[in-house]
Short mmCIF file of C-alpha atoms in Angstrom, two decimals:
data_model
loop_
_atom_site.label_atom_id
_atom_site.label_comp_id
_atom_site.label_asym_id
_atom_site.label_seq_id
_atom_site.Cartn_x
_atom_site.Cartn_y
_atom_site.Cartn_z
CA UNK V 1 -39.25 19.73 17.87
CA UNK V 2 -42.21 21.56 17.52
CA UNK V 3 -40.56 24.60 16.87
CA UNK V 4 -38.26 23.22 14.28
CA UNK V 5 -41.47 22.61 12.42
CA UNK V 6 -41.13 25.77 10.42
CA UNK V 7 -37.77 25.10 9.45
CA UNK V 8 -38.38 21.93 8.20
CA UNK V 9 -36.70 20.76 10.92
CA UNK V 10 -36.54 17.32 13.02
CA UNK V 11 -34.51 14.66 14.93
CA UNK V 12 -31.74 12.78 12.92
CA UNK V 13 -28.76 10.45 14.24
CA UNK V 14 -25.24 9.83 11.86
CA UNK V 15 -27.17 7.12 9.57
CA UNK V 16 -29.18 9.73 8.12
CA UNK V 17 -26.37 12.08 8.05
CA UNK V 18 -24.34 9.44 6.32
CA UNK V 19 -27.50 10.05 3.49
CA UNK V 20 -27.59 13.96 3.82
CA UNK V 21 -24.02 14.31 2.95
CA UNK V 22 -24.12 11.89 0.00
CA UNK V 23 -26.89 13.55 -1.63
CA UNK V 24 -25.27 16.57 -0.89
CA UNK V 25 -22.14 14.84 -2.43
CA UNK V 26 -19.76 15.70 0.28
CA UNK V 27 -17.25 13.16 0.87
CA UNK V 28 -15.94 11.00 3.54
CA UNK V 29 -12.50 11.01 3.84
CA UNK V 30 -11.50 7.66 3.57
CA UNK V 31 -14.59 6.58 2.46
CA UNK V 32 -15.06 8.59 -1.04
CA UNK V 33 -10.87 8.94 -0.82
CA UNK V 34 -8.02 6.79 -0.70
CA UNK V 35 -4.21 7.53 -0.27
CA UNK V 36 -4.26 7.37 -4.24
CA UNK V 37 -6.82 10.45 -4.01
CA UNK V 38 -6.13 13.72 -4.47
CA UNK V 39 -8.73 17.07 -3.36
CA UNK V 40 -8.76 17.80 -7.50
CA UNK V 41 -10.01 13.85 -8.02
CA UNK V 42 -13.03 15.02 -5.74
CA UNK V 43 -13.66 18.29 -7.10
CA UNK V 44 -12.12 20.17 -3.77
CA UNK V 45 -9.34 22.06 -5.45
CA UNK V 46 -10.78 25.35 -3.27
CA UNK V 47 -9.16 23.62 -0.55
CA UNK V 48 -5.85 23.97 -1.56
CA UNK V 49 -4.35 27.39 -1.07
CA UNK V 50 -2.71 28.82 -3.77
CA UNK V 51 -1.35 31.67 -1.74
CA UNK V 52 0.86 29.71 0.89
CA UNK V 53 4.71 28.76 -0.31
CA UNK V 54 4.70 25.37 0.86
CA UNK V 55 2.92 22.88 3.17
CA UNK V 56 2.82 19.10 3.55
CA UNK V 57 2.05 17.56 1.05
CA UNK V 58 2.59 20.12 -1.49
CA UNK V 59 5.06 18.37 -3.73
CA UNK V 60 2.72 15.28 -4.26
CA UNK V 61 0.69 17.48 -5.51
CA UNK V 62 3.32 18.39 -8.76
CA UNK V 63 4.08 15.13 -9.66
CA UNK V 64 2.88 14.19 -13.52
CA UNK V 65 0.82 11.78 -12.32
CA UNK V 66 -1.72 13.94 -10.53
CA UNK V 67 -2.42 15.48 -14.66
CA UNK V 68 -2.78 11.83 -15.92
CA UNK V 69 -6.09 11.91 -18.04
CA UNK V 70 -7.37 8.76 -16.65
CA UNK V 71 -7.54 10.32 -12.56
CA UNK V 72 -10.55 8.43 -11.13
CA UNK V 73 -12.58 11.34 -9.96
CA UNK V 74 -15.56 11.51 -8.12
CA UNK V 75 -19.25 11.35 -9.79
CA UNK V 76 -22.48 10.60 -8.86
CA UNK V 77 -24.46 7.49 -10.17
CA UNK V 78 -27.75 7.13 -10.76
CA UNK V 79 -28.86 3.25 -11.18
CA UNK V 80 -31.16 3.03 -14.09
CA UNK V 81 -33.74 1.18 -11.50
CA UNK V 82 -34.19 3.61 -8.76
CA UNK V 83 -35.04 1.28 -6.27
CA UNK V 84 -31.83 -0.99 -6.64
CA UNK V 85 -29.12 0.22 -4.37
CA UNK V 86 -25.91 -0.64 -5.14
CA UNK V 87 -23.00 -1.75 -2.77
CA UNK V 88 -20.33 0.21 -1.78
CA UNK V 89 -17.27 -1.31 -3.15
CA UNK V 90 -18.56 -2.72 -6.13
CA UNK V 91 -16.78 -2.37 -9.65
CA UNK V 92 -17.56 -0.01 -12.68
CA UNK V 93 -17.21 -1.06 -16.12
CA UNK V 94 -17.51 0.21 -19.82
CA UNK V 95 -17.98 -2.62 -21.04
CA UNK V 96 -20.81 -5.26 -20.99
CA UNK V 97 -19.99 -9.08 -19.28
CA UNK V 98 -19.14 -9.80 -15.82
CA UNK V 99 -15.88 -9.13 -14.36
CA UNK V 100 -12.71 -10.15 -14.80
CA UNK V 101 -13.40 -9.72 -18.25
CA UNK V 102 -14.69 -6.64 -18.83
CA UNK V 103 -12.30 -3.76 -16.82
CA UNK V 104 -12.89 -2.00 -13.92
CA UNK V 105 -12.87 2.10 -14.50
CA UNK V 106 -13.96 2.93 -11.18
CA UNK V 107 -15.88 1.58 -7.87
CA UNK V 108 -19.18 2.59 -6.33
CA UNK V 109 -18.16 4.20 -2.69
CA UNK V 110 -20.86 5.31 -0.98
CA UNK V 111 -24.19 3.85 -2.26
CA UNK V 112 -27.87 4.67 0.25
CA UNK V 113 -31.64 5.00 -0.60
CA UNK V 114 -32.12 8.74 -0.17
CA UNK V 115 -35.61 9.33 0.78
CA UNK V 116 -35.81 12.63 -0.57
CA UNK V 117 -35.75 12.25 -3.63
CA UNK V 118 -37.30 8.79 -3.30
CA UNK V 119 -34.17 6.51 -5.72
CA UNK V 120 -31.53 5.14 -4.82
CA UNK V 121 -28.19 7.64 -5.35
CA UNK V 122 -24.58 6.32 -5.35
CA UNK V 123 -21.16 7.71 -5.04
CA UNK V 124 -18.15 6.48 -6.97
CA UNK V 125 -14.16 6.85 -8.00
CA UNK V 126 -14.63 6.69 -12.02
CA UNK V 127 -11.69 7.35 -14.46
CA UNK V 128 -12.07 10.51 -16.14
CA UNK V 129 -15.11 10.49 -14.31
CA UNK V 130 -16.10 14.22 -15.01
CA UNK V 131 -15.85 14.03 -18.84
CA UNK V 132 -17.97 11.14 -18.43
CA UNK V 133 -21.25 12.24 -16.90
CA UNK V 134 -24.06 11.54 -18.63
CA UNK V 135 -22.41 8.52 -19.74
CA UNK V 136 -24.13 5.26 -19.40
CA UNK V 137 -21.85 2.48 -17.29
CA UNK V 138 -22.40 -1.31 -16.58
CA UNK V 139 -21.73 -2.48 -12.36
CA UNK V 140 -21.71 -6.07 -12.72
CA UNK V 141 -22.70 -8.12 -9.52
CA UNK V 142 -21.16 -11.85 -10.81
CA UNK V 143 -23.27 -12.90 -13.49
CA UNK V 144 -25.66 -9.77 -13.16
CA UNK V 145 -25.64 -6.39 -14.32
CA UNK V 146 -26.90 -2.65 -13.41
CA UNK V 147 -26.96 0.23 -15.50
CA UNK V 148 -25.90 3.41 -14.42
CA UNK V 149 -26.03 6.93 -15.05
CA UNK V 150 -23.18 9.20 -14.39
CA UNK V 151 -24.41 12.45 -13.13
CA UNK V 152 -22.41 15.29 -11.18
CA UNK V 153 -22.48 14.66 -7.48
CA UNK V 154 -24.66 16.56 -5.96
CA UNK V 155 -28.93 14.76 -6.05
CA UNK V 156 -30.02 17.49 -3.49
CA UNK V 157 -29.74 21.07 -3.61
CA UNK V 158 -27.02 21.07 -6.18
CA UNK V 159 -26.57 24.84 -7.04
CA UNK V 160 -26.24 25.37 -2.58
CA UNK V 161 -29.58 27.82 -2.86
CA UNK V 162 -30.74 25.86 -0.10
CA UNK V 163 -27.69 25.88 1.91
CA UNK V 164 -27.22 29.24 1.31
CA UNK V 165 -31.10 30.51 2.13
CA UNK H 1 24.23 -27.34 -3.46
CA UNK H 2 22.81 -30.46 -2.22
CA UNK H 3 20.75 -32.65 -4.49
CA UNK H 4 17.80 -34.02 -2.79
CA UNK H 5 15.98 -37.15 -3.60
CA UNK H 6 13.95 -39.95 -1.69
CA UNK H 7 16.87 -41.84 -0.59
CA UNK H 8 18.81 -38.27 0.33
CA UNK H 9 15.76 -37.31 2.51
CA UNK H 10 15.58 -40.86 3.95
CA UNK H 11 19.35 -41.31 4.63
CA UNK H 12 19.17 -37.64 6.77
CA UNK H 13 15.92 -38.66 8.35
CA UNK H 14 17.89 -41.61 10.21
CA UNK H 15 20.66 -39.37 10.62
CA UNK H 16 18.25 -37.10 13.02
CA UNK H 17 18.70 -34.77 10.13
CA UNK H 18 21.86 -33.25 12.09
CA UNK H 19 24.93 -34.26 8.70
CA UNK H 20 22.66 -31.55 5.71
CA UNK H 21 24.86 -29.34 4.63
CA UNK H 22 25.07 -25.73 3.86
CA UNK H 23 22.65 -24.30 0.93
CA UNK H 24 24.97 -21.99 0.04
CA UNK H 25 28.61 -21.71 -1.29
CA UNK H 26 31.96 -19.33 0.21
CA UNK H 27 33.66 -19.33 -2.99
CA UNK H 28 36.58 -16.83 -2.69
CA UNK H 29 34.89 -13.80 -5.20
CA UNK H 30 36.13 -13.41 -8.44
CA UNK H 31 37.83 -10.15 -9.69
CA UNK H 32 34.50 -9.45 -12.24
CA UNK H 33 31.00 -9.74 -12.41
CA UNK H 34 28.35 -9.04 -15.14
CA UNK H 35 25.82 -8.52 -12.45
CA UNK H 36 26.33 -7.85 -8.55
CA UNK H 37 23.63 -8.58 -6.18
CA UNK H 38 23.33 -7.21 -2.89
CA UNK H 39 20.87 -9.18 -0.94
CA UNK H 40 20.09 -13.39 -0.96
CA UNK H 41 16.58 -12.71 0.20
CA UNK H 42 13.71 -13.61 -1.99
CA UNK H 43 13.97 -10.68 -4.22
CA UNK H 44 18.00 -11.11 -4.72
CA UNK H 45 17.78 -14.99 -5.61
CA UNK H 46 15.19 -14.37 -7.60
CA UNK H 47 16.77 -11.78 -9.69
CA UNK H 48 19.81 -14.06 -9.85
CA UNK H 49 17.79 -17.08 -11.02
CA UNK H 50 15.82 -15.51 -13.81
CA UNK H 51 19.24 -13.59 -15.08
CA UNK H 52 20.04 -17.50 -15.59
CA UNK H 53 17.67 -19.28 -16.98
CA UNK H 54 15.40 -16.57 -18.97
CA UNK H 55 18.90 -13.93 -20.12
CA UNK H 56 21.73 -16.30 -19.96
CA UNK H 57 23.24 -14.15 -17.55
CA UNK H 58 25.33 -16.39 -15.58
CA UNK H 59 28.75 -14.68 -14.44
CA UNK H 60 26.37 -13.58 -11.59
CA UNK H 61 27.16 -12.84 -7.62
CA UNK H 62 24.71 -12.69 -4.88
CA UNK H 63 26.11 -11.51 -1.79
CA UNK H 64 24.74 -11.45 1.63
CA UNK H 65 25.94 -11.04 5.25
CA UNK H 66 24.01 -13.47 6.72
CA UNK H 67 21.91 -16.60 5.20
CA UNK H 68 19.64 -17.41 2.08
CA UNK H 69 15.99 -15.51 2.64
CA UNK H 70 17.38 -14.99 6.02
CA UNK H 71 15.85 -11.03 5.65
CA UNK H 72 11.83 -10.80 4.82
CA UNK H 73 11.62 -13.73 2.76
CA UNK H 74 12.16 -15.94 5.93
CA UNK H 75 10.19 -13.82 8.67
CA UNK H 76 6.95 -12.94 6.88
CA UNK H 77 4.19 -14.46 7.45
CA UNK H 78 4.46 -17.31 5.03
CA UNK H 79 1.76 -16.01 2.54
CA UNK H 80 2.01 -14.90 -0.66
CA UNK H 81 -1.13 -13.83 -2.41
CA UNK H 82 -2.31 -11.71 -5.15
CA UNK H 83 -5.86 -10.97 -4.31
CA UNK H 84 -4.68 -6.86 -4.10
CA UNK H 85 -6.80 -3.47 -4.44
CA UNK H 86 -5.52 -2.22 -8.22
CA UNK H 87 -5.39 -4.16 -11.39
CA UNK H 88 -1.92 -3.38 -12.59
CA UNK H 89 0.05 -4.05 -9.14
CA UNK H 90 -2.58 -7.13 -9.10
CA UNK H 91 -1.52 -8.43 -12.18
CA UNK H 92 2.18 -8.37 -11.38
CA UNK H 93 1.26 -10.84 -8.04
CA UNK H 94 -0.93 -13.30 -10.20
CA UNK H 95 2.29 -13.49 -12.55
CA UNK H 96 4.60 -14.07 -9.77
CA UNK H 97 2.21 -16.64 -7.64
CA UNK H 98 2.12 -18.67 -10.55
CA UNK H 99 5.86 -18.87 -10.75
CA UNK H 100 5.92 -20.01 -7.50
CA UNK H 101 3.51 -22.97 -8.42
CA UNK H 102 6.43 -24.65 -10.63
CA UNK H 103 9.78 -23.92 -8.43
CA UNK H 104 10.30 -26.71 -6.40
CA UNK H 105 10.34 -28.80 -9.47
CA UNK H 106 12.58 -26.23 -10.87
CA UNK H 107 14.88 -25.55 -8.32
CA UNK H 108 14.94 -29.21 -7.10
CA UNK H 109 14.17 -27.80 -3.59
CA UNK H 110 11.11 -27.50 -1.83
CA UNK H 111 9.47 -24.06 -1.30
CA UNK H 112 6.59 -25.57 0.87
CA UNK H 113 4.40 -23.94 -1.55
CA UNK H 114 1.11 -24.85 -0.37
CA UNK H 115 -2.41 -23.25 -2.28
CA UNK H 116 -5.28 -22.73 -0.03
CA UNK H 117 -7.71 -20.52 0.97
CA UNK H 118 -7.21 -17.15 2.91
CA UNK H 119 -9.60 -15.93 5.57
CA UNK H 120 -9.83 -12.07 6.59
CA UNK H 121 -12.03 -10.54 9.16
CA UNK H 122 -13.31 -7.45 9.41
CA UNK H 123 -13.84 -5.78 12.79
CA UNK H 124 -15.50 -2.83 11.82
CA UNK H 125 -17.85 -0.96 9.30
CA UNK H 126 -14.83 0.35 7.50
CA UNK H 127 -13.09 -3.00 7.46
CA UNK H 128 -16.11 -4.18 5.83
CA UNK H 129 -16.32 -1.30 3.05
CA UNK H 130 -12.81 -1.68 2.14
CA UNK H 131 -13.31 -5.70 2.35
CA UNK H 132 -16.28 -5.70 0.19
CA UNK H 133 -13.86 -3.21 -2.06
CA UNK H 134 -11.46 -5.31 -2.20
CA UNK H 135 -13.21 -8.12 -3.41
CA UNK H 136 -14.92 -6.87 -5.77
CA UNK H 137 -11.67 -5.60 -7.25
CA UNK H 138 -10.52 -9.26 -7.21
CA UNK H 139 -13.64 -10.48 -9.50
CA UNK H 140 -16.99 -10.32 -6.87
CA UNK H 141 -18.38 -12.75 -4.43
CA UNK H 142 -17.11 -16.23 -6.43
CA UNK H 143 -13.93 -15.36 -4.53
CA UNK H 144 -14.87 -15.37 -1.48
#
């Protein structure tokens, strides 16, 4: 412990890395993705080789629907309170009023306090969600409403000089 | 097809309900069709019916080797619902559940439709994310 000092090191168990990782804005699979969800919907298109002449999955990846223009893709959300935390699982909307009358564009999917940068940060599907950041976005809770920010995902350490020290 | 009525149900009822008789017809088939249908199962007699009544399509068959809704239709487990995960698949369940709300009248026959509620559990953490996403998607907690 005492040794880890320097580093800024110290004990953690998965909750926290559950945190770390959002504000990092790595995904869970099956958390952040879906069967609908493609690595180019979550910004990991490095992951697919572009070198190898096949491998599973490869033709889902040429249908025309993986070009649509209205992909959900992954984004970062920053409530305009920083002390609410959303719920995972809750809808995103353009519009103003309560669902089912304003339409969903997205959902919130991974949504903690981060204590290091002291707000609340959220993760979320949004359609055309990359065009969108900096875009202001309504996530009703029944007859309530929070207004959020759509920022890239990545709160902590977003160009890696950290990660890469 | 039988006709059923109060005094049909009654008369069967005494008659330990052992003298109904078959739902369907053997007609010998004809030489032409406008429409061939493979299938008497839910999705087959529902095609048929709707070529009927909503497209006057009536020189119709619906073949099947066995018995009406004797495939999914009659082994599932007796819910239909349209509480899904995305809007437009959603949408195409509400339409169909509220079809279902007027058949018996329609058809003369009784569906058993029955509304009521629907309880899920979740076992785990990720049962509850994708609950909680789920209904959400459906319209938040006022359907729970």
């Amino acid at each position: 412990m005492e040794a880890g000092n320097a580093f800024d090191g110290g004990v953690y168990g998965t909750e926290t890395m559950h945190v770390l990782r959002a504000e990092k804005g790595y995904i869970i699979v099956g958390q952040e993705t879906d069967g609908t969800v493609t690595p180019d919907d979550v910004g990991m298109n490095w992951i697919v080789s572009k070198n190898k002449s096949d491998f599973v999955g490869k033709r889902s990846l040429t249908r025309p629907d993986i070009d649509a223009p209205n992909r959900k893709q992954l984004v970062g959300l920053k409530t305009d309170a920083p002390n609410i935390v959303l719920e995972e699982g809750l809808q995103v909307t353009e519009a103003s009023g309560a669902l089912p009358d304003a339409k969903s564009i997205g959902y919130v999917t991974s949504a903690y306090w981060s204590e290091t940068i002291q707000r609340s940060i959220a993760l979320a599907m949004i359609e055309d969600g990359r065009n969108r950041i900096g875009k202001i976005l309504n996530v009703p809770i029944g007859a309530q409403k929070h207004t959020v920010t759509i920022v890239a995902p990545a709160f902590y350490d977003p160009t890696g000089e950290r990660l890469d020290a | 097809m039988t006709l059923f009525s109060i005094s049909s149900l009654v008369r069967n009822a005494f008659g330990r309900n052992q003298n109904w008789q078959e739902q369907w017809s053997k007609p010998t088939p004809k030489k032409h069709y406008d429409v061939v249908i493979v299938g008497a199962g839910g999705h087959g007699l529902g095609a048929a019916y709707y070529l009927a009544k909503e497209h006057g399509i009536t020189n119709v068959v619906v073949l099947d080797k066995g018995w009406l809704g004797g495939g999914n239709t009659g082994r599932n487990t007796t819910i239909i619902r349209s509480n899904y995960l995305y809007d437009e698949s959603a949408a195409l369940y509400d339409h169909a559940l509220k079809l279902w709300e007027g058949l018996s009248q329609a058809l003369n026959y009784n569906v058993m439709f029955s509304p009521r509620g629907v309880m899920m559990l979740a076992h785990n953490v990720h049962d509850v994310q994708s609950s909680m996403r789920h209904i959400y998607a459906n319209g938040g907690r006022e359907c729970l």
